[in-house]
């Protein structure tokens, strides 16, 4: 049994492992897909302190290597449930594995809701993006499309309007669902076109990169081709927390109902990263959570050891 079992290998989970290992404890990370979380698919990260600019995958690799060099254990598997037992917690995976830890840190992250189009995954990082704060500046002076009409989409659209030569916002409804002041501010921008009542039906590519998209207007069924160097999707996030609802309270949106202390209702269980209820979700806030959760877990283990 490891001292601290960590579910999720994004920046929060990797940072938690780093702090645990540097404190002389054992740590095991169970990750269901790729290590590094969302930054691993970002073509360039420029907002991480000490790293002026680097591919997200490179930063993720360095985080993972640092954990491995300190003796961290890495497992690949999808945790479907966690069962408390006397002395710790057991994570059970879809693959049939069981991993045990005296303390548990949950950092499963979130997923951006995708459009579900055929070549969307292949174009991620090659014109299709899910974070304007992260990637918007790469499209300075270029044509961009934003899909979405909620608060996040409007805020990101205002950011993109400052850098893009032209921005087209595609909203499936006949109105914005975000706040009226944000909508009004966006509609005042001269380089912004808003298309209501339309959905993106296909992504066009050239030489492996996005070059535009096809949209379908609900009124009359008319189709239209939009040229674009970049397409940003902001139609919501999906926290990956359902398997852990027996241990941690969830809010109405499915996020862990925990504050900056990263504590939960279950002693010995801590949460970290984008999966937690918070106002800002960036790589810097994820690593901050990882450090906080690990230090809380270490305090818990010390108290238990007497």
PDB file of N, CA, C and O in Angstrom, residues 200-235:
ATOM      1  N   UNK A 200     -22.096  24.096 -36.070  1.00  0.00           N
ATOM      2  CA  UNK A 200     -20.981  23.660 -36.900  1.00  0.00           C
ATOM      3  C   UNK A 200     -21.172  22.181 -37.227  1.00  0.00           C
ATOM      4  O   UNK A 200     -21.343  21.351 -36.322  1.00  0.00           O
ATOM      5  N   UNK A 201     -21.164  21.852 -38.493  1.00  0.00           N
ATOM      6  CA  UNK A 201     -21.418  20.475 -38.922  1.00  0.00           C
ATOM      7  C   UNK A 201     -20.176  19.756 -39.433  1.00  0.00           C
ATOM      8  O   UNK A 201     -20.159  18.528 -39.521  1.00  0.00           O
ATOM      9  N   UNK A 202     -19.136  20.496 -39.783  1.00  0.00           N
ATOM     10  CA  UNK A 202     -17.920  19.867 -40.302  1.00  0.00           C
ATOM     11  C   UNK A 202     -16.747  20.811 -40.145  1.00  0.00           C
ATOM     12  O   UNK A 202     -16.901  22.041 -40.152  1.00  0.00           O
ATOM     13  N   UNK A 203     -15.562  20.228 -40.009  1.00  0.00           N
ATOM     14  CA  UNK A 203     -14.314  20.991 -39.927  1.00  0.00           C
ATOM     15  C   UNK A 203     -13.516  20.734 -41.197  1.00  0.00           C
ATOM     16  O   UNK A 203     -13.287  19.582 -41.574  1.00  0.00           O
ATOM     17  N   UNK A 204     -13.101  21.810 -41.838  1.00  0.00           N
ATOM     18  CA  UNK A 204     -12.325  21.686 -43.071  1.00  0.00           C
ATOM     19  C   UNK A 204     -10.839  21.794 -42.738  1.00  0.00           C
ATOM     20  O   UNK A 204     -10.437  22.604 -41.896  1.00  0.00           O
ATOM     21  N   UNK A 205     -10.045  20.980 -43.387  1.00  0.00           N
ATOM     22  CA  UNK A 205      -8.612  20.994 -43.113  1.00  0.00           C
ATOM     23  C   UNK A 205      -7.806  20.961 -44.395  1.00  0.00           C
ATOM     24  O   UNK A 205      -8.278  20.522 -45.446  1.00  0.00           O
ATOM     25  N   UNK A 206      -6.590  21.464 -44.261  1.00  0.00           N
ATOM     26  CA  UNK A 206      -5.645  21.464 -45.375  1.00  0.00           C
ATOM     27  C   UNK A 206      -4.264  21.186 -44.813  1.00  0.00           C
ATOM     28  O   UNK A 206      -3.813  21.874 -43.893  1.00  0.00           O
ATOM     29  N   UNK A 207      -3.607  20.163 -45.338  1.00  0.00           N
ATOM     30  CA  UNK A 207      -2.282  19.759 -44.866  1.00  0.00           C
ATOM     31  C   UNK A 207      -2.258  19.502 -43.358  1.00  0.00           C
ATOM     32  O   UNK A 207      -1.308  19.858 -42.649  1.00  0.00           O
ATOM     33  N   UNK A 208      -3.326  18.896 -42.847  1.00  0.00           N
ATOM     34  CA  UNK A 208      -3.382  18.521 -41.448  1.00  0.00           C
ATOM     35  C   UNK A 208      -3.720  19.631 -40.489  1.00  0.00           C
ATOM     36  O   UNK A 208      -3.659  19.433 -39.265  1.00  0.00           O
ATOM     37  N   UNK A 209      -4.095  20.799 -41.002  1.00  0.00           N
ATOM     38  CA  UNK A 209      -4.449  21.930 -40.139  1.00  0.00           C
ATOM     39  C   UNK A 209      -5.821  22.469 -40.533  1.00  0.00           C
ATOM     40  O   UNK A 209      -6.243  22.359 -41.689  1.00  0.00           O
ATOM     41  N   UNK A 210      -6.501  23.062 -39.583  1.00  0.00           N
ATOM     42  CA  UNK A 210      -7.819  23.632 -39.850  1.00  0.00           C
ATOM     43  C   UNK A 210      -7.723  24.784 -40.839  1.00  0.00           C
ATOM     44  O   UNK A 210      -6.813  25.609 -40.754  1.00  0.00           O
ATOM     45  N   UNK A 211      -8.667  24.847 -41.760  1.00  0.00           N
ATOM     46  CA  UNK A 211      -8.736  25.995 -42.672  1.00  0.00           C
ATOM     47  C   UNK A 211     -10.136  26.604 -42.714  1.00  0.00           C
ATOM     48  O   UNK A 211     -10.344  27.613 -43.383  1.00  0.00           O
ATOM     49  N   UNK A 212     -11.073  26.007 -41.997  1.00  0.00           N
ATOM     50  CA  UNK A 212     -12.420  26.553 -41.972  1.00  0.00           C
ATOM     51  C   UNK A 212     -13.414  25.532 -41.448  1.00  0.00           C
ATOM     52  O   UNK A 212     -13.043  24.453 -40.976  1.00  0.00           O
ATOM     53  N   UNK A 213     -14.691  25.886 -41.534  1.00  0.00           N
ATOM     54  CA  UNK A 213     -15.727  24.977 -41.059  1.00  0.00           C
ATOM     55  C   UNK A 213     -17.010  25.191 -41.841  1.00  0.00           C
ATOM     56  O   UNK A 213     -17.194  26.226 -42.499  1.00  0.00           O
ATOM     57  N   UNK A 214     -17.884  24.215 -41.755  1.00  0.00           N
ATOM     58  CA  UNK A 214     -19.206  24.281 -42.364  1.00  0.00           C
ATOM     59  C   UNK A 214     -20.230  24.493 -41.265  1.00  0.00           C
ATOM     60  O   UNK A 214     -20.152  23.851 -40.204  1.00  0.00           O
ATOM     61  N   UNK A 215     -21.184  25.382 -41.500  1.00  0.00           N
ATOM     62  CA  UNK A 215     -22.242  25.573 -40.520  1.00  0.00           C
ATOM     63  C   UNK A 215     -23.600  25.389 -41.179  1.00  0.00           C
ATOM     64  O   UNK A 215     -23.752  25.570 -42.392  1.00  0.00           O
ATOM     65  N   UNK A 216     -24.569  25.004 -40.362  1.00  0.00           N
ATOM     66  CA  UNK A 216     -25.938  24.799 -40.823  1.00  0.00           C
ATOM     67  C   UNK A 216     -26.848  25.761 -40.084  1.00  0.00           C
ATOM     68  O   UNK A 216     -26.895  25.748 -38.845  1.00  0.00           O
ATOM     69  N   UNK A 217     -27.549  26.604 -40.830  1.00  0.00           N
ATOM     70  CA  UNK A 217     -28.516  27.540 -40.247  1.00  0.00           C
ATOM     71  C   UNK A 217     -29.829  26.804 -40.007  1.00  0.00           C
ATOM     72  O   UNK A 217     -30.374  26.171 -40.929  1.00  0.00           O
ATOM     73  N   UNK A 218     -30.351  26.896 -38.786  1.00  0.00           N
ATOM     74  CA  UNK A 218     -31.587  26.176 -38.466  1.00  0.00           C
ATOM     75  C   UNK A 218     -32.774  26.726 -39.241  1.00  0.00           C
ATOM     76  O   UNK A 218     -33.687  25.983 -39.602  1.00  0.00           O
ATOM     77  N   UNK A 219     -32.761  28.004 -39.518  1.00  0.00           N
ATOM     78  CA  UNK A 219     -33.850  28.608 -40.287  1.00  0.00           C
ATOM     79  C   UNK A 219     -33.608  28.366 -41.781  1.00  0.00           C
ATOM     80  O   UNK A 219     -32.698  28.936 -42.374  1.00  0.00           O
ATOM     81  N   UNK A 220     -34.403  27.500 -42.358  1.00  0.00           N
ATOM     82  CA  UNK A 220     -34.298  27.247 -43.792  1.00  0.00           C
ATOM     83  C   UNK A 220     -33.303  26.185 -44.184  1.00  0.00           C
ATOM     84  O   UNK A 220     -33.244  25.774 -45.348  1.00  0.00           O
ATOM     85  N   UNK A 221     -32.471  25.722 -43.232  1.00  0.00           N
ATOM     86  CA  UNK A 221     -31.531  24.655 -43.539  1.00  0.00           C
ATOM     87  C   UNK A 221     -30.394  25.070 -44.459  1.00  0.00           C
ATOM     88  O   UNK A 221     -29.771  24.228 -45.118  1.00  0.00           O
ATOM     89  N   UNK A 222     -30.095  26.360 -44.502  1.00  0.00           N
ATOM     90  CA  UNK A 222     -29.033  26.850 -45.382  1.00  0.00           C
ATOM     91  C   UNK A 222     -27.673  26.491 -44.793  1.00  0.00           C
ATOM     92  O   UNK A 222     -27.444  26.577 -43.592  1.00  0.00           O
ATOM     93  N   UNK A 223     -26.734  26.103 -45.655  1.00  0.00           N
ATOM     94  CA  UNK A 223     -25.371  25.820 -45.220  1.00  0.00           C
ATOM     95  C   UNK A 223     -24.456  26.971 -45.624  1.00  0.00           C
ATOM     96  O   UNK A 223     -24.741  27.706 -46.576  1.00  0.00           O
ATOM     97  N   UNK A 224     -23.359  27.112 -44.890  1.00  0.00           N
ATOM     98  CA  UNK A 224     -22.410  28.193 -45.157  1.00  0.00           C
ATOM     99  C   UNK A 224     -21.012  27.712 -44.791  1.00  0.00           C
ATOM    100  O   UNK A 224     -20.822  26.984 -43.812  1.00  0.00           O
ATOM    101  N   UNK A 225     -20.040  28.118 -45.571  1.00  0.00           N
ATOM    102  CA  UNK A 225     -18.645  27.791 -45.295  1.00  0.00           C
ATOM    103  C   UNK A 225     -17.951  29.012 -44.704  1.00  0.00           C
ATOM    104  O   UNK A 225     -18.026  30.112 -45.264  1.00  0.00           O
ATOM    105  N   UNK A 226     -17.297  28.825 -43.577  1.00  0.00           N
ATOM    106  CA  UNK A 226     -16.545  29.904 -42.936  1.00  0.00           C
ATOM    107  C   UNK A 226     -15.057  29.591 -43.031  1.00  0.00           C
ATOM    108  O   UNK A 226     -14.617  28.495 -42.675  1.00  0.00           O
ATOM    109  N   UNK A 227     -14.285  30.539 -43.528  1.00  0.00           N
ATOM    110  CA  UNK A 227     -12.828  30.391 -43.516  1.00  0.00           C
ATOM    111  C   UNK A 227     -12.322  30.729 -42.119  1.00  0.00           C
ATOM    112  O   UNK A 227     -12.813  31.662 -41.477  1.00  0.00           O
ATOM    113  N   UNK A 228     -11.361  29.963 -41.637  1.00  0.00           N
ATOM    114  CA  UNK A 228     -10.831  30.217 -40.290  1.00  0.00           C
ATOM    115  C   UNK A 228      -9.476  29.555 -40.122  1.00  0.00           C
ATOM    116  O   UNK A 228      -9.257  28.431 -40.556  1.00  0.00           O
ATOM    117  N   UNK A 229      -8.572  30.303 -39.471  1.00  0.00           N
ATOM    118  CA  UNK A 229      -7.285  29.726 -39.093  1.00  0.00           C
ATOM    119  C   UNK A 229      -7.397  28.983 -37.772  1.00  0.00           C
ATOM    120  O   UNK A 229      -6.631  28.052 -37.508  1.00  0.00           O
ATOM    121  N   UNK A 230      -8.338  29.427 -36.934  1.00  0.00           N
ATOM    122  CA  UNK A 230      -8.532  28.781 -35.643  1.00  0.00           C
ATOM    123  C   UNK A 230     -10.002  28.712 -35.299  1.00  0.00           C
ATOM    124  O   UNK A 230     -10.779  29.603 -35.665  1.00  0.00           O
ATOM    125  N   UNK A 231     -10.393  27.641 -34.607  1.00  0.00           N
ATOM    126  CA  UNK A 231     -11.769  27.488 -34.137  1.00  0.00           C
ATOM    127  C   UNK A 231     -11.724  27.138 -32.661  1.00  0.00           C
ATOM    128  O   UNK A 231     -11.082  26.165 -32.263  1.00  0.00           O
ATOM    129  N   UNK A 232     -12.370  27.976 -31.852  1.00  0.00           N
ATOM    130  CA  UNK A 232     -12.396  27.783 -30.407  1.00  0.00           C
ATOM    131  C   UNK A 232     -13.767  27.254 -30.004  1.00  0.00           C
ATOM    132  O   UNK A 232     -14.792  27.776 -30.436  1.00  0.00           O
ATOM    133  N   UNK A 233     -13.761  26.223 -29.175  1.00  0.00           N
ATOM    134  CA  UNK A 233     -14.998  25.596 -28.720  1.00  0.00           C
ATOM    135  C   UNK A 233     -15.166  25.900 -27.237  1.00  0.00           C
ATOM    136  O   UNK A 233     -14.309  25.557 -26.420  1.00  0.00           O
ATOM    137  N   UNK A 234     -16.271  26.552 -26.896  1.00  0.00           N
ATOM    138  CA  UNK A 234     -16.549  26.890 -25.503  1.00  0.00           C
ATOM    139  C   UNK A 234     -18.017  26.589 -25.217  1.00  0.00           C
ATOM    140  O   UNK A 234     -18.852  27.479 -25.131  1.00  0.00           O
ATOM    141  N   UNK A 235     -18.312  25.313 -25.103  1.00  0.00           N
ATOM    142  CA  UNK A 235     -19.700  24.878 -24.882  1.00  0.00           C
ATOM    143  C   UNK A 235     -19.822  24.134 -23.560  1.00  0.00           C
ATOM    144  O   UNK A 235     -20.737  23.331 -23.376  1.00  0.00           O
TER     145      UNK A 235
END
